[in-house]
XYZ file of C-alpha atoms in Angstrom:
222
model
C 0.000 0.000 0.000
C 1.188 3.502 -0.755
C 1.680 5.936 2.116
C -0.594 9.018 1.733
C 1.791 11.080 3.859
C 4.418 10.840 1.105
C 2.081 11.982 -1.665
C 2.960 15.203 -3.527
C 1.221 18.383 -2.406
C -1.109 18.424 -5.422
C -2.341 14.897 -4.614
C -3.036 15.817 -1.001
C -4.851 19.001 -2.078
C -6.994 17.036 -4.537
C -7.855 14.431 -1.900
C -8.811 17.018 0.715
C -10.885 19.063 -1.724
C -12.863 16.125 -3.102
C -13.456 14.758 0.380
C -15.006 18.141 1.202
C -17.347 18.188 -1.814
C -17.949 14.449 -2.278
C -21.591 14.422 -1.161
C -22.854 17.481 -3.085
C -20.758 16.490 -6.115
C -22.246 12.983 -6.143
C -25.744 14.387 -5.678
C -25.238 16.815 -8.584
C -23.473 14.360 -10.903
C -24.677 10.832 -10.073
C -24.204 9.908 -13.751
C -22.602 12.558 -15.927
C -22.929 10.291 -18.988
C -26.718 9.986 -18.786
C -27.275 12.893 -21.184
C -24.050 12.512 -23.192
C -24.604 10.083 -26.104
C -21.195 10.774 -27.663
C -19.391 9.929 -24.422
C -21.435 6.747 -24.056
C -20.590 5.736 -27.613
C -16.880 6.368 -27.018
C -16.997 4.348 -23.805
C -18.704 1.481 -25.649
C -16.041 1.621 -28.390
C -13.333 1.552 -25.722
C -14.983 -1.455 -24.051
C -15.085 -3.279 -27.398
C -11.414 -2.523 -28.051
C -10.390 -3.730 -24.604
C -12.419 -6.929 -24.912
C -10.895 -7.679 -28.299
C -7.324 -7.490 -27.033
C -7.280 -8.652 -23.409
C -9.188 -10.396 -20.643
C -7.362 -8.345 -18.010
C -9.476 -5.904 -15.951
C -9.938 -2.200 -16.559
C -9.019 0.391 -13.959
C -11.343 3.414 -13.848
C -8.945 6.016 -12.476
C -10.581 8.971 -10.777
C -13.800 6.984 -10.506
C -15.625 9.527 -8.326
C -19.246 8.440 -7.670
C -18.632 5.279 -9.725
C -20.987 5.823 -12.664
C -18.351 5.173 -15.346
C -17.242 2.035 -13.520
C -20.861 0.883 -13.430
C -21.376 1.548 -17.151
C -18.269 -0.419 -18.048
C -19.508 -3.282 -15.879
C -22.863 -3.173 -17.684
C -20.943 -3.442 -20.980
C -19.427 -6.706 -19.779
C -16.015 -5.314 -18.849
C -14.252 -6.584 -15.699
C -13.589 -3.285 -13.967
C -12.765 -1.638 -10.658
C -12.607 1.999 -9.580
C -9.770 3.974 -8.024
C -10.143 7.437 -6.537
C -7.875 9.665 -4.486
C -10.761 10.679 -2.172
C -11.756 8.192 0.554
C -15.143 9.897 0.817
C -15.775 9.486 -2.919
C -14.820 5.829 -2.664
C -17.257 5.335 0.235
C -20.097 6.922 -1.758
C -19.277 4.835 -4.843
C -19.375 1.662 -2.748
C -22.769 2.672 -1.370
C -24.160 3.410 -4.836
C -22.648 0.319 -6.496
C -22.157 -2.346 -3.802
C -21.587 -5.078 -6.405
C -18.448 -3.347 -7.698
C -14.971 -2.854 -6.279
C -13.561 0.583 -5.443
C -10.440 1.500 -3.557
C -8.475 4.581 -2.566
C -5.394 5.311 -4.633
C -3.675 7.786 -6.902
C -3.004 7.432 -10.613
C 0.461 8.868 -10.103
C 1.473 5.826 -8.014
C -0.835 2.894 -8.666
C -0.746 0.039 -6.183
C -0.732 -2.524 -9.001
C 1.840 -4.917 -10.473
C 3.288 -4.333 -13.924
C 1.176 -5.269 -16.968
C -2.019 -6.157 -15.088
C -4.645 -3.907 -16.712
C -6.276 -4.474 -20.073
C -7.467 -0.891 -20.081
C -7.628 2.412 -18.232
C -10.304 5.080 -18.199
C -9.364 8.523 -16.912
C -12.361 10.724 -17.619
C -11.809 14.295 -16.416
C -9.395 13.005 -13.775
C -6.004 14.079 -15.168
C -6.991 17.748 -14.996
C -5.594 18.166 -11.473
C -2.137 16.792 -12.363
C 0.440 19.543 -12.936
C 1.864 19.492 -16.428
C 5.375 18.769 -15.154
C 4.010 15.566 -13.540
C 1.941 14.471 -16.530
C 4.540 12.321 -18.287
C 5.266 10.518 -15.016
C 1.555 9.758 -14.586
C 1.296 8.449 -18.144
C 4.433 6.375 -17.596
C 2.540 4.773 -14.715
C -0.330 4.039 -17.142
C 2.185 2.402 -19.484
C 3.625 0.322 -16.640
C 0.331 -1.227 -15.539
C -1.184 -1.738 -19.015
C -0.638 -5.042 -20.760
C 0.958 -4.793 -24.216
C -1.908 -3.906 -26.536
C -3.890 -2.384 -23.663
C -5.968 0.734 -24.239
C -6.691 3.925 -22.313
C -9.506 6.432 -22.786
C -8.874 9.960 -21.529
C -11.163 12.979 -21.490
C -10.525 16.540 -20.369
C -11.704 20.110 -20.813
C -9.779 21.811 -23.587
C -9.362 25.007 -25.564
C -7.044 26.771 -27.977
C -4.296 27.262 -25.373
C -3.110 25.676 -22.133
C -4.546 27.410 -19.060
C -4.469 27.109 -15.285
C -7.439 27.839 -13.039
C -7.558 27.734 -9.256
C -10.808 27.313 -7.337
C -11.215 27.955 -3.635
C -14.936 27.136 -3.399
C -17.396 24.645 -4.886
C -20.880 23.723 -3.660
C -20.407 26.196 -0.816
C -17.382 24.278 0.513
C -13.825 25.541 0.900
C -11.412 23.790 -1.453
C -8.019 24.379 -3.041
C -7.935 22.857 -6.516
C -5.835 23.620 -9.546
C -7.426 22.822 -12.907
C -4.919 22.322 -15.718
C -6.755 22.940 -18.998
C -4.612 21.612 -21.834
C -4.858 21.296 -25.582
C -5.024 17.798 -27.081
C -1.592 18.426 -28.616
C -0.064 19.036 -25.175
C -1.572 15.872 -23.724
C -0.600 13.819 -26.773
C 3.025 14.958 -26.463
C 3.186 13.702 -22.869
C 1.526 10.416 -23.852
C 4.103 9.842 -26.578
C 6.908 10.644 -24.148
C 5.520 7.922 -21.870
C 5.498 5.388 -24.709
C 1.765 5.500 -25.442
C 0.319 6.106 -28.895
C -2.885 7.987 -29.671
C -5.188 6.027 -31.972
C -8.102 8.481 -32.110
C -8.935 12.029 -31.088
C -12.428 13.497 -30.707
C -13.275 17.064 -29.685
C -16.849 18.174 -29.073
C -18.174 21.649 -28.489
C -19.664 22.728 -25.125
C -23.278 21.838 -24.371
C -25.745 23.269 -21.844
C -23.876 24.938 -18.968
C -20.416 23.878 -20.161
C -17.990 26.660 -21.032
C -15.217 24.672 -22.707
C -14.892 22.028 -25.379
C -14.219 18.423 -24.364
C -11.380 16.331 -25.793
C -11.261 12.524 -25.877
C -8.154 10.494 -26.656
C -8.124 6.751 -27.284
C -4.628 5.510 -26.535
C -2.838 2.198 -26.890
C 0.297 0.682 -25.413
C 2.184 -1.125 -28.147
C 4.993 -3.627 -27.835
C 6.187 -5.746 -24.987
């Protein structure tokens, strides 16, 4: 088991902030894919790709309330959720008692090498500083089996930006949001030995203010 006291400052800040907002966040977003047909289609395509290349499980990294984990399970994918926030993990276990969730960080996964057939990281890399991004993706590469896939999504725009929020849902937090272009993220993926197979960008809908980018990634080789 990793020792939370040795985590970088940004990991500790993310954990503390999401613990503070876990209940209102889960109440507001019990299933953020319910009204997003494109995201559901991309998740289904990812599940098909994973099933075609491996029987190893998928790790849903930054699983939050657990709705993506549950959708992957419904698609027939062996899956478990990982989240940095113990409170989020507790709520996910309550909402989906038939599934497995545990506390962890994608920057230091408590998993052996080459054990995952796939990784989903939907809107969960946005709190990783850019100078730590290649290291996080190197961790993805380490735990993926050769031929394993990853699906990433993140808010995007024409330039890289940094936002800092000190309040959400009426709770005090301290969260950095790193908003990056697909090109920036792709460069860090390539540096970690992962190859992008597809890129999708959709425009904002409803209350969203920024476009959303989706990258389907594969680990090649042995």
